[in-house]
């Protein structure tokens, strides 16, 4: 145990001697060195460092300005794209509503048209429904349905006679009396057009009644709308 302590003491003594010698040599080197040269050298190095950092700062500042400009450009493009996208969405929604591909709700009128088979004048034909639809369109109806079937610009309303049984098809779907015709539009104009003396549809048909309604719901057209024979005309640039 005592032997170990002696070795440790000797080792510490050697280390202290070496440290002292190194410090002595450093102090001696400093004394022999020209302090002015060191200061000049440090000032020169400092100037070079400052010049280097200034150049890097200017480069970084320039890159920052370029990055900010690009970010602003991207922001403007994004906002423009969002505005264009919102505009397209609104136009698409409006187009779908016009052609009947979305459910719609609004004020308008409801006509109840009931067939009376006991008299010839009381019978209802496809031409009667077509006439009523046309009058509603002329009066400004924005959406029309017959027995909850949406009427579009391409809808077909035709008489069918199968084995002596007569009925009406609307877009290949059978409809029967009583016919409930819903129309969304200005209720005043719609009612006025259909009840005008001598020429209004409701005035001329005793088996048709009309009433104004708020919040009428007309369902979307459930079939396929296909354009087979017409193509878009693309205008050539002059």
PDB file of C-alpha atoms in Angstrom:
ATOM      1  CA  UNK A   1       0.000   0.000   0.000  1.00  0.00           C
ATOM      2  CA  UNK A   2       2.842   2.369   0.972  1.00  0.00           C
ATOM      3  CA  UNK A   3       4.726   1.303  -2.164  1.00  0.00           C
ATOM      4  CA  UNK A   4       1.726   2.330  -4.344  1.00  0.00           C
ATOM      5  CA  UNK A   5       1.536   5.731  -2.694  1.00  0.00           C
ATOM      6  CA  UNK A   6       5.237   6.288  -3.343  1.00  0.00           C
ATOM      7  CA  UNK A   7       4.850   5.529  -7.050  1.00  0.00           C
ATOM      8  CA  UNK A   8       1.893   7.890  -7.249  1.00  0.00           C
ATOM      9  CA  UNK A   9       3.916  10.664  -5.570  1.00  0.00           C
ATOM     10  CA  UNK A  10       6.822  10.223  -7.966  1.00  0.00           C
ATOM     11  CA  UNK A  11       4.482  10.236 -10.970  1.00  0.00           C
ATOM     12  CA  UNK A  12       2.791  13.459  -9.846  1.00  0.00           C
ATOM     13  CA  UNK A  13       6.175  15.040  -9.313  1.00  0.00           C
ATOM     14  CA  UNK A  14       7.294  14.191 -12.846  1.00  0.00           C
ATOM     15  CA  UNK A  15       4.094  15.599 -14.315  1.00  0.00           C
ATOM     16  CA  UNK A  16       4.459  18.841 -12.390  1.00  0.00           C
ATOM     17  CA  UNK A  17       8.042  19.177 -13.567  1.00  0.00           C
ATOM     18  CA  UNK A  18       7.068  18.679 -17.185  1.00  0.00           C
ATOM     19  CA  UNK A  19       4.262  21.250 -16.905  1.00  0.00           C
ATOM     20  CA  UNK A  20       6.562  23.743 -15.298  1.00  0.00           C
ATOM     21  CA  UNK A  21       9.162  23.240 -18.027  1.00  0.00           C
ATOM     22  CA  UNK A  22       6.586  23.721 -20.796  1.00  0.00           C
ATOM     23  CA  UNK A  23       5.277  26.912 -19.216  1.00  0.00           C
ATOM     24  CA  UNK A  24       8.818  28.207 -18.849  1.00  0.00           C
ATOM     25  CA  UNK A  25       9.537  27.572 -22.538  1.00  0.00           C
ATOM     26  CA  UNK A  26       6.310  29.326 -23.559  1.00  0.00           C
ATOM     27  CA  UNK A  27       7.104  32.420 -21.502  1.00  0.00           C
ATOM     28  CA  UNK A  28      10.584  32.454 -22.968  1.00  0.00           C
ATOM     29  CA  UNK A  29       9.261  32.208 -26.533  1.00  0.00           C
ATOM     30  CA  UNK A  30       6.859  35.085 -25.931  1.00  0.00           C
ATOM     31  CA  UNK A  31       9.620  37.277 -24.560  1.00  0.00           C
ATOM     32  CA  UNK A  32      11.752  36.599 -27.645  1.00  0.00           C
ATOM     33  CA  UNK A  33       8.951  37.381 -30.071  1.00  0.00           C
ATOM     34  CA  UNK A  34       8.221  40.840 -31.459  1.00  0.00           C
ATOM     35  CA  UNK A  35       4.833  41.853 -29.966  1.00  0.00           C
ATOM     36  CA  UNK A  36       4.233  44.412 -32.741  1.00  0.00           C
ATOM     37  CA  UNK A  37       4.529  41.748 -35.429  1.00  0.00           C
ATOM     38  CA  UNK A  38       2.016  39.594 -33.579  1.00  0.00           C
ATOM     39  CA  UNK A  39      -0.409  42.496 -33.283  1.00  0.00           C
ATOM     40  CA  UNK A  40       0.072  43.370 -36.952  1.00  0.00           C
ATOM     41  CA  UNK A  41      -0.393  39.782 -37.954  1.00  0.00           C
ATOM     42  CA  UNK A  42      -3.551  39.500 -35.905  1.00  0.00           C
ATOM     43  CA  UNK A  43      -4.893  42.748 -37.322  1.00  0.00           C
ATOM     44  CA  UNK A  44      -4.189  41.526 -40.854  1.00  0.00           C
ATOM     45  CA  UNK A  45      -5.824  38.194 -40.169  1.00  0.00           C
ATOM     46  CA  UNK A  46      -8.762  39.976 -38.549  1.00  0.00           C
ATOM     47  CA  UNK A  47      -9.167  42.211 -41.620  1.00  0.00           C
ATOM     48  CA  UNK A  48      -9.132  39.174 -43.887  1.00  0.00           C
ATOM     49  CA  UNK A  49     -11.678  37.468 -41.678  1.00  0.00           C
ATOM     50  CA  UNK A  50     -13.891  40.532 -41.640  1.00  0.00           C
ATOM     51  CA  UNK A  51     -13.634  40.860 -45.419  1.00  0.00           C
ATOM     52  CA  UNK A  52     -14.470  37.178 -45.795  1.00  0.00           C
ATOM     53  CA  UNK A  53     -17.455  37.382 -43.464  1.00  0.00           C
ATOM     54  CA  UNK A  54     -18.656  40.584 -45.157  1.00  0.00           C
ATOM     55  CA  UNK A  55     -18.597  38.832 -48.529  1.00  0.00           C
ATOM     56  CA  UNK A  56     -20.461  35.840 -47.111  1.00  0.00           C
ATOM     57  CA  UNK A  57     -23.002  38.164 -45.470  1.00  0.00           C
ATOM     58  CA  UNK A  58     -23.608  39.980 -48.757  1.00  0.00           C
ATOM     59  CA  UNK A  59     -24.037  36.647 -50.568  1.00  0.00           C
ATOM     60  CA  UNK A  60     -26.420  35.403 -47.890  1.00  0.00           C
ATOM     61  CA  UNK A  61     -28.362  38.674 -47.945  1.00  0.00           C
ATOM     62  CA  UNK A  62     -28.675  38.470 -51.732  1.00  0.00           C
ATOM     63  CA  UNK A  63     -29.855  34.854 -51.535  1.00  0.00           C
ATOM     64  CA  UNK A  64     -32.350  35.864 -48.857  1.00  0.00           C
ATOM     65  CA  UNK A  65     -33.752  38.595 -51.077  1.00  0.00           C
ATOM     66  CA  UNK A  66     -34.015  36.145 -53.992  1.00  0.00           C
ATOM     67  CA  UNK A  67     -35.709  33.575 -51.746  1.00  0.00           C
ATOM     68  CA  UNK A  68     -38.202  36.161 -50.444  1.00  0.00           C
ATOM     69  CA  UNK A  69     -38.953  37.243 -54.010  1.00  0.00           C
ATOM     70  CA  UNK A  70     -39.585  33.640 -55.033  1.00  0.00           C
ATOM     71  CA  UNK A  71     -41.771  33.051 -51.970  1.00  0.00           C
ATOM     72  CA  UNK A  72     -43.798  36.158 -52.848  1.00  0.00           C
ATOM     73  CA  UNK A  73     -44.115  34.941 -56.428  1.00  0.00           C
ATOM     74  CA  UNK A  74     -45.229  31.497 -55.273  1.00  0.00           C
ATOM     75  CA  UNK A  75     -47.702  33.106 -52.872  1.00  0.00           C
ATOM     76  CA  UNK A  76     -49.191  35.247 -55.634  1.00  0.00           C
ATOM     77  CA  UNK A  77     -49.423  32.253 -57.961  1.00  0.00           C
ATOM     78  CA  UNK A  78     -51.026  30.156 -55.235  1.00  0.00           C
ATOM     79  CA  UNK A  79     -53.567  32.897 -54.468  1.00  0.00           C
ATOM     80  CA  UNK A  80     -54.263  33.305 -58.187  1.00  0.00           C
ATOM     81  CA  UNK A  81     -54.676  29.551 -58.578  1.00  0.00           C
ATOM     82  CA  UNK A  82     -56.974  29.424 -55.551  1.00  0.00           C
ATOM     83  CA  UNK A  83     -59.085  32.267 -56.964  1.00  0.00           C
ATOM     84  CA  UNK A  84     -59.192  30.560 -60.359  1.00  0.00           C
ATOM     85  CA  UNK A  85     -60.062  27.260 -58.701  1.00  0.00           C
ATOM     86  CA  UNK A  86     -62.862  28.871 -56.675  1.00  0.00           C
ATOM     87  CA  UNK A  87     -64.184  30.582 -59.809  1.00  0.00           C
ATOM     88  CA  UNK A  88     -64.112  27.294 -61.735  1.00  0.00           C
ATOM     89  CA  UNK A  89     -65.848  25.519 -58.854  1.00  0.00           C
ATOM     90  CA  UNK A  90     -68.605  28.154 -58.797  1.00  0.00           C
ATOM     91  CA  UNK A  91     -69.030  28.018 -62.568  1.00  0.00           C
ATOM     92  CA  UNK A  92     -69.056  24.212 -62.516  1.00  0.00           C
ATOM     93  CA  UNK A  93     -71.652  24.146 -59.722  1.00  0.00           C
ATOM     94  CA  UNK A  94     -73.794  26.648 -61.623  1.00  0.00           C
ATOM     95  CA  UNK A  95     -73.457  24.669 -64.863  1.00  0.00           C
ATOM     96  CA  UNK A  96     -74.429  21.447 -63.090  1.00  0.00           C
ATOM     97  CA  UNK A  97     -77.460  23.152 -61.571  1.00  0.00           C
ATOM     98  CA  UNK A  98     -78.519  24.507 -64.966  1.00  0.00           C
ATOM     99  CA  UNK A  99     -78.317  21.138 -66.720  1.00  0.00           C
ATOM    100  CA  UNK A 100     -79.950  19.399 -63.765  1.00  0.00           C
ATOM    101  CA  UNK A 101     -77.070  17.420 -62.254  1.00  0.00           C
ATOM    102  CA  UNK A 102     -77.500  18.747 -58.700  1.00  0.00           C
ATOM    103  CA  UNK A 103     -80.344  18.932 -56.201  1.00  0.00           C
ATOM    104  CA  UNK A 104     -81.717  22.466 -55.960  1.00  0.00           C
ATOM    105  CA  UNK A 105     -84.010  24.345 -53.604  1.00  0.00           C
ATOM    106  CA  UNK A 106     -85.879  27.621 -53.933  1.00  0.00           C
ATOM    107  CA  UNK A 107     -89.183  29.419 -54.173  1.00  0.00           C
ATOM    108  CA  UNK A 108     -91.609  28.739 -56.990  1.00  0.00           C
ATOM    109  CA  UNK A 109     -94.892  27.056 -57.812  1.00  0.00           C
ATOM    110  CA  UNK A 110     -96.374  23.571 -57.737  1.00  0.00           C
ATOM    111  CA  UNK A 111     -98.960  22.549 -60.320  1.00  0.00           C
ATOM    112  CA  UNK A 112    -101.169  19.535 -59.751  1.00  0.00           C
ATOM    113  CA  UNK A 113    -102.445  18.159 -63.047  1.00  0.00           C
ATOM    114  CA  UNK A 114    -105.019  15.354 -62.729  1.00  0.00           C
ATOM    115  CA  UNK A 115    -106.325  13.272 -65.590  1.00  0.00           C
ATOM    116  CA  UNK A 116    -110.062  12.794 -66.107  1.00  0.00           C
ATOM    117  CA  UNK A 117    -110.572   9.822 -68.395  1.00  0.00           C
ATOM    118  CA  UNK A 118    -114.367  10.305 -68.531  1.00  0.00           C
ATOM    119  CA  UNK A 119    -114.023  13.133 -71.015  1.00  0.00           C
ATOM    120  CA  UNK A 120    -111.827  13.600 -74.032  1.00  0.00           C
ATOM    121  CA  UNK A 121    -110.723  17.042 -72.856  1.00  0.00           C
ATOM    122  CA  UNK A 122    -109.760  15.608 -69.472  1.00  0.00           C
ATOM    123  CA  UNK A 123    -107.232  13.158 -70.869  1.00  0.00           C
ATOM    124  CA  UNK A 124    -103.592  14.129 -70.543  1.00  0.00           C
ATOM    125  CA  UNK A 125    -101.126  13.565 -73.382  1.00  0.00           C
ATOM    126  CA  UNK A 126     -97.415  14.092 -73.798  1.00  0.00           C
ATOM    127  CA  UNK A 127     -98.107  17.287 -75.743  1.00  0.00           C
ATOM    128  CA  UNK A 128     -99.916  18.728 -72.712  1.00  0.00           C
ATOM    129  CA  UNK A 129     -96.954  18.169 -70.429  1.00  0.00           C
ATOM    130  CA  UNK A 130     -94.551  19.508 -73.059  1.00  0.00           C
ATOM    131  CA  UNK A 131     -96.695  22.628 -73.417  1.00  0.00           C
ATOM    132  CA  UNK A 132     -96.727  23.153 -69.643  1.00  0.00           C
ATOM    133  CA  UNK A 133     -92.940  22.712 -69.390  1.00  0.00           C
ATOM    134  CA  UNK A 134     -92.387  25.211 -72.221  1.00  0.00           C
ATOM    135  CA  UNK A 135     -94.637  27.803 -70.570  1.00  0.00           C
ATOM    136  CA  UNK A 136     -92.745  27.415 -67.317  1.00  0.00           C
ATOM    137  CA  UNK A 137     -89.414  27.868 -69.099  1.00  0.00           C
ATOM    138  CA  UNK A 138     -90.679  30.979 -70.893  1.00  0.00           C
ATOM    139  CA  UNK A 139     -91.780  32.370 -67.519  1.00  0.00           C
ATOM    140  CA  UNK A 140     -88.228  31.966 -66.188  1.00  0.00           C
ATOM    141  CA  UNK A 141     -88.330  28.626 -64.389  1.00  0.00           C
ATOM    142  CA  UNK A 142     -84.770  27.593 -63.462  1.00  0.00           C
ATOM    143  CA  UNK A 143     -85.587  23.999 -62.527  1.00  0.00           C
ATOM    144  CA  UNK A 144     -88.585  21.770 -63.301  1.00  0.00           C
ATOM    145  CA  UNK A 145     -89.622  18.280 -62.289  1.00  0.00           C
ATOM    146  CA  UNK A 146     -92.624  16.074 -63.050  1.00  0.00           C
ATOM    147  CA  UNK A 147     -93.462  13.500 -60.395  1.00  0.00           C
ATOM    148  CA  UNK A 148     -89.969  14.137 -58.970  1.00  0.00           C
ATOM    149  CA  UNK A 149     -88.262  13.404 -62.286  1.00  0.00           C
ATOM    150  CA  UNK A 150     -85.957  16.256 -63.238  1.00  0.00           C
ATOM    151  CA  UNK A 151     -86.652  17.807 -66.621  1.00  0.00           C
ATOM    152  CA  UNK A 152     -83.543  18.778 -68.581  1.00  0.00           C
ATOM    153  CA  UNK A 153     -83.088  20.366 -71.994  1.00  0.00           C
ATOM    154  CA  UNK A 154     -82.632  16.862 -73.408  1.00  0.00           C
ATOM    155  CA  UNK A 155     -85.577  15.211 -71.656  1.00  0.00           C
ATOM    156  CA  UNK A 156     -88.023  13.185 -73.758  1.00  0.00           C
ATOM    157  CA  UNK A 157     -91.745  13.231 -72.971  1.00  0.00           C
ATOM    158  CA  UNK A 158     -93.652  10.799 -75.189  1.00  0.00           C
ATOM    159  CA  UNK A 159     -96.879   8.813 -75.352  1.00  0.00           C
ATOM    160  CA  UNK A 160     -96.572   5.040 -75.358  1.00  0.00           C
ATOM    161  CA  UNK A 161     -99.257   2.529 -76.378  1.00  0.00           C
ATOM    162  CA  UNK A 162     -98.536  -1.083 -75.405  1.00  0.00           C
ATOM    163  CA  UNK A 163    -101.262  -3.689 -75.875  1.00  0.00           C
ATOM    164  CA  UNK A 164    -103.934  -1.019 -75.768  1.00  0.00           C
ATOM    165  CA  UNK A 165    -102.567   0.520 -72.575  1.00  0.00           C
ATOM    166  CA  UNK A 166    -101.577   4.147 -72.961  1.00  0.00           C
ATOM    167  CA  UNK A 167     -99.191   5.959 -70.683  1.00  0.00           C
ATOM    168  CA  UNK A 168     -96.492   8.624 -70.742  1.00  0.00           C
ATOM    169  CA  UNK A 169     -92.746   8.097 -70.519  1.00  0.00           C
ATOM    170  CA  UNK A 170     -90.348  10.770 -69.338  1.00  0.00           C
ATOM    171  CA  UNK A 171     -86.765   9.799 -70.144  1.00  0.00           C
ATOM    172  CA  UNK A 172     -87.866   6.146 -70.429  1.00  0.00           C
ATOM    173  CA  UNK A 173     -89.575   6.219 -67.021  1.00  0.00           C
ATOM    174  CA  UNK A 174     -93.313   5.842 -66.686  1.00  0.00           C
ATOM    175  CA  UNK A 175     -95.311   8.634 -65.060  1.00  0.00           C
ATOM    176  CA  UNK A 176     -98.996   8.530 -64.191  1.00  0.00           C
ATOM    177  CA  UNK A 177    -101.716  10.894 -63.029  1.00  0.00           C
ATOM    178  CA  UNK A 178    -101.902  12.894 -60.877  1.00  0.00           C
ATOM    179  CA  UNK A 179     -98.915  14.778 -62.252  1.00  0.00           C
ATOM    180  CA  UNK A 180     -97.108  16.997 -59.771  1.00  0.00           C
ATOM    181  CA  UNK A 181     -95.064  19.612 -61.564  1.00  0.00           C
ATOM    182  CA  UNK A 182     -92.590  21.586 -59.477  1.00  0.00           C
ATOM    183  CA  UNK A 183     -90.936  24.721 -60.810  1.00  0.00           C
ATOM    184  CA  UNK A 184     -88.355  26.950 -59.122  1.00  0.00           C
ATOM    185  CA  UNK A 185     -88.288  30.571 -60.175  1.00  0.00           C
ATOM    186  CA  UNK A 186     -89.949  33.888 -59.389  1.00  0.00           C
ATOM    187  CA  UNK A 187     -93.360  32.750 -58.044  1.00  0.00           C
ATOM    188  CA  UNK A 188     -95.050  35.936 -59.223  1.00  0.00           C
ATOM    189  CA  UNK A 189     -93.920  35.557 -62.842  1.00  0.00           C
ATOM    190  CA  UNK A 190     -94.615  31.834 -62.941  1.00  0.00           C
ATOM    191  CA  UNK A 191     -98.111  32.214 -61.556  1.00  0.00           C
ATOM    192  CA  UNK A 192     -98.867  35.175 -63.780  1.00  0.00           C
ATOM    193  CA  UNK A 193     -97.794  33.306 -66.931  1.00  0.00           C
ATOM    194  CA  UNK A 194     -99.861  30.215 -66.147  1.00  0.00           C
ATOM    195  CA  UNK A 195    -103.013  32.007 -64.997  1.00  0.00           C
ATOM    196  CA  UNK A 196    -103.247  34.708 -67.656  1.00  0.00           C
ATOM    197  CA  UNK A 197    -106.803  35.002 -68.924  1.00  0.00           C
ATOM    198  CA  UNK A 198    -107.648  32.817 -71.942  1.00  0.00           C
ATOM    199  CA  UNK A 199    -104.005  31.880 -72.703  1.00  0.00           C
ATOM    200  CA  UNK A 200    -102.528  30.676 -69.404  1.00  0.00           C
ATOM    201  CA  UNK A 201    -102.105  26.907 -69.098  1.00  0.00           C
ATOM    202  CA  UNK A 202    -103.901  26.620 -65.752  1.00  0.00           C
ATOM    203  CA  UNK A 203    -106.652  28.929 -66.999  1.00  0.00           C
ATOM    204  CA  UNK A 204    -107.265  26.710 -70.034  1.00  0.00           C
ATOM    205  CA  UNK A 205    -107.213  23.416 -68.117  1.00  0.00           C
ATOM    206  CA  UNK A 206    -109.851  22.897 -65.449  1.00  0.00           C
ATOM    207  CA  UNK A 207    -108.016  19.823 -64.118  1.00  0.00           C
ATOM    208  CA  UNK A 208    -104.871  21.856 -63.319  1.00  0.00           C
ATOM    209  CA  UNK A 209    -104.354  23.798 -60.083  1.00  0.00           C
ATOM    210  CA  UNK A 210    -101.462  26.017 -59.021  1.00  0.00           C
ATOM    211  CA  UNK A 211    -100.096  27.178 -55.696  1.00  0.00           C
ATOM    212  CA  UNK A 212     -97.041  29.167 -54.666  1.00  0.00           C
ATOM    213  CA  UNK A 213     -94.536  27.412 -52.444  1.00  0.00           C
ATOM    214  CA  UNK A 214     -91.357  28.352 -50.562  1.00  0.00           C
ATOM    215  CA  UNK A 215     -88.304  26.091 -50.297  1.00  0.00           C
ATOM    216  CA  UNK A 216     -89.284  23.720 -53.055  1.00  0.00           C
ATOM    217  CA  UNK A 217     -86.761  20.899 -53.475  1.00  0.00           C
ATOM    218  CA  UNK A 218     -86.133  19.461 -56.919  1.00  0.00           C
ATOM    219  CA  UNK A 219     -83.887  16.425 -57.130  1.00  0.00           C
ATOM    220  CA  UNK A 220     -81.074  16.080 -59.635  1.00  0.00           C
ATOM    221  CA  UNK A 221     -81.349  14.183 -62.905  1.00  0.00           C
ATOM    222  CA  UNK A 222     -80.308  10.568 -62.299  1.00  0.00           C
ATOM    223  CA  UNK A 223     -79.721   9.486 -65.884  1.00  0.00           C
ATOM    224  CA  UNK A 224     -76.735   9.925 -68.177  1.00  0.00           C
ATOM    225  CA  UNK A 225     -76.486  13.042 -70.294  1.00  0.00           C
ATOM    226  CA  UNK A 226     -74.624  12.117 -73.469  1.00  0.00           C
ATOM    227  CA  UNK A 227     -73.781  14.345 -76.408  1.00  0.00           C
ATOM    228  CA  UNK A 228     -73.492  12.093 -79.447  1.00  0.00           C
ATOM    229  CA  UNK A 229     -73.817  14.222 -82.544  1.00  0.00           C
ATOM    230  CA  UNK A 230     -72.336  17.601 -81.696  1.00  0.00           C
ATOM    231  CA  UNK A 231     -68.744  18.618 -81.029  1.00  0.00           C
ATOM    232  CA  UNK A 232     -67.166  21.752 -79.634  1.00  0.00           C
ATOM    233  CA  UNK A 233     -66.005  24.266 -82.234  1.00  0.00           C
ATOM    234  CA  UNK A 234     -62.400  25.297 -81.583  1.00  0.00           C
ATOM    235  CA  UNK A 235     -61.602  28.696 -83.047  1.00  0.00           C
ATOM    236  CA  UNK A 236     -58.203  29.064 -84.668  1.00  0.00           C
ATOM    237  CA  UNK A 237     -56.029  31.940 -83.546  1.00  0.00           C
ATOM    238  CA  UNK A 238     -55.698  34.662 -86.147  1.00  0.00           C
TER     239      UNK A 238
END
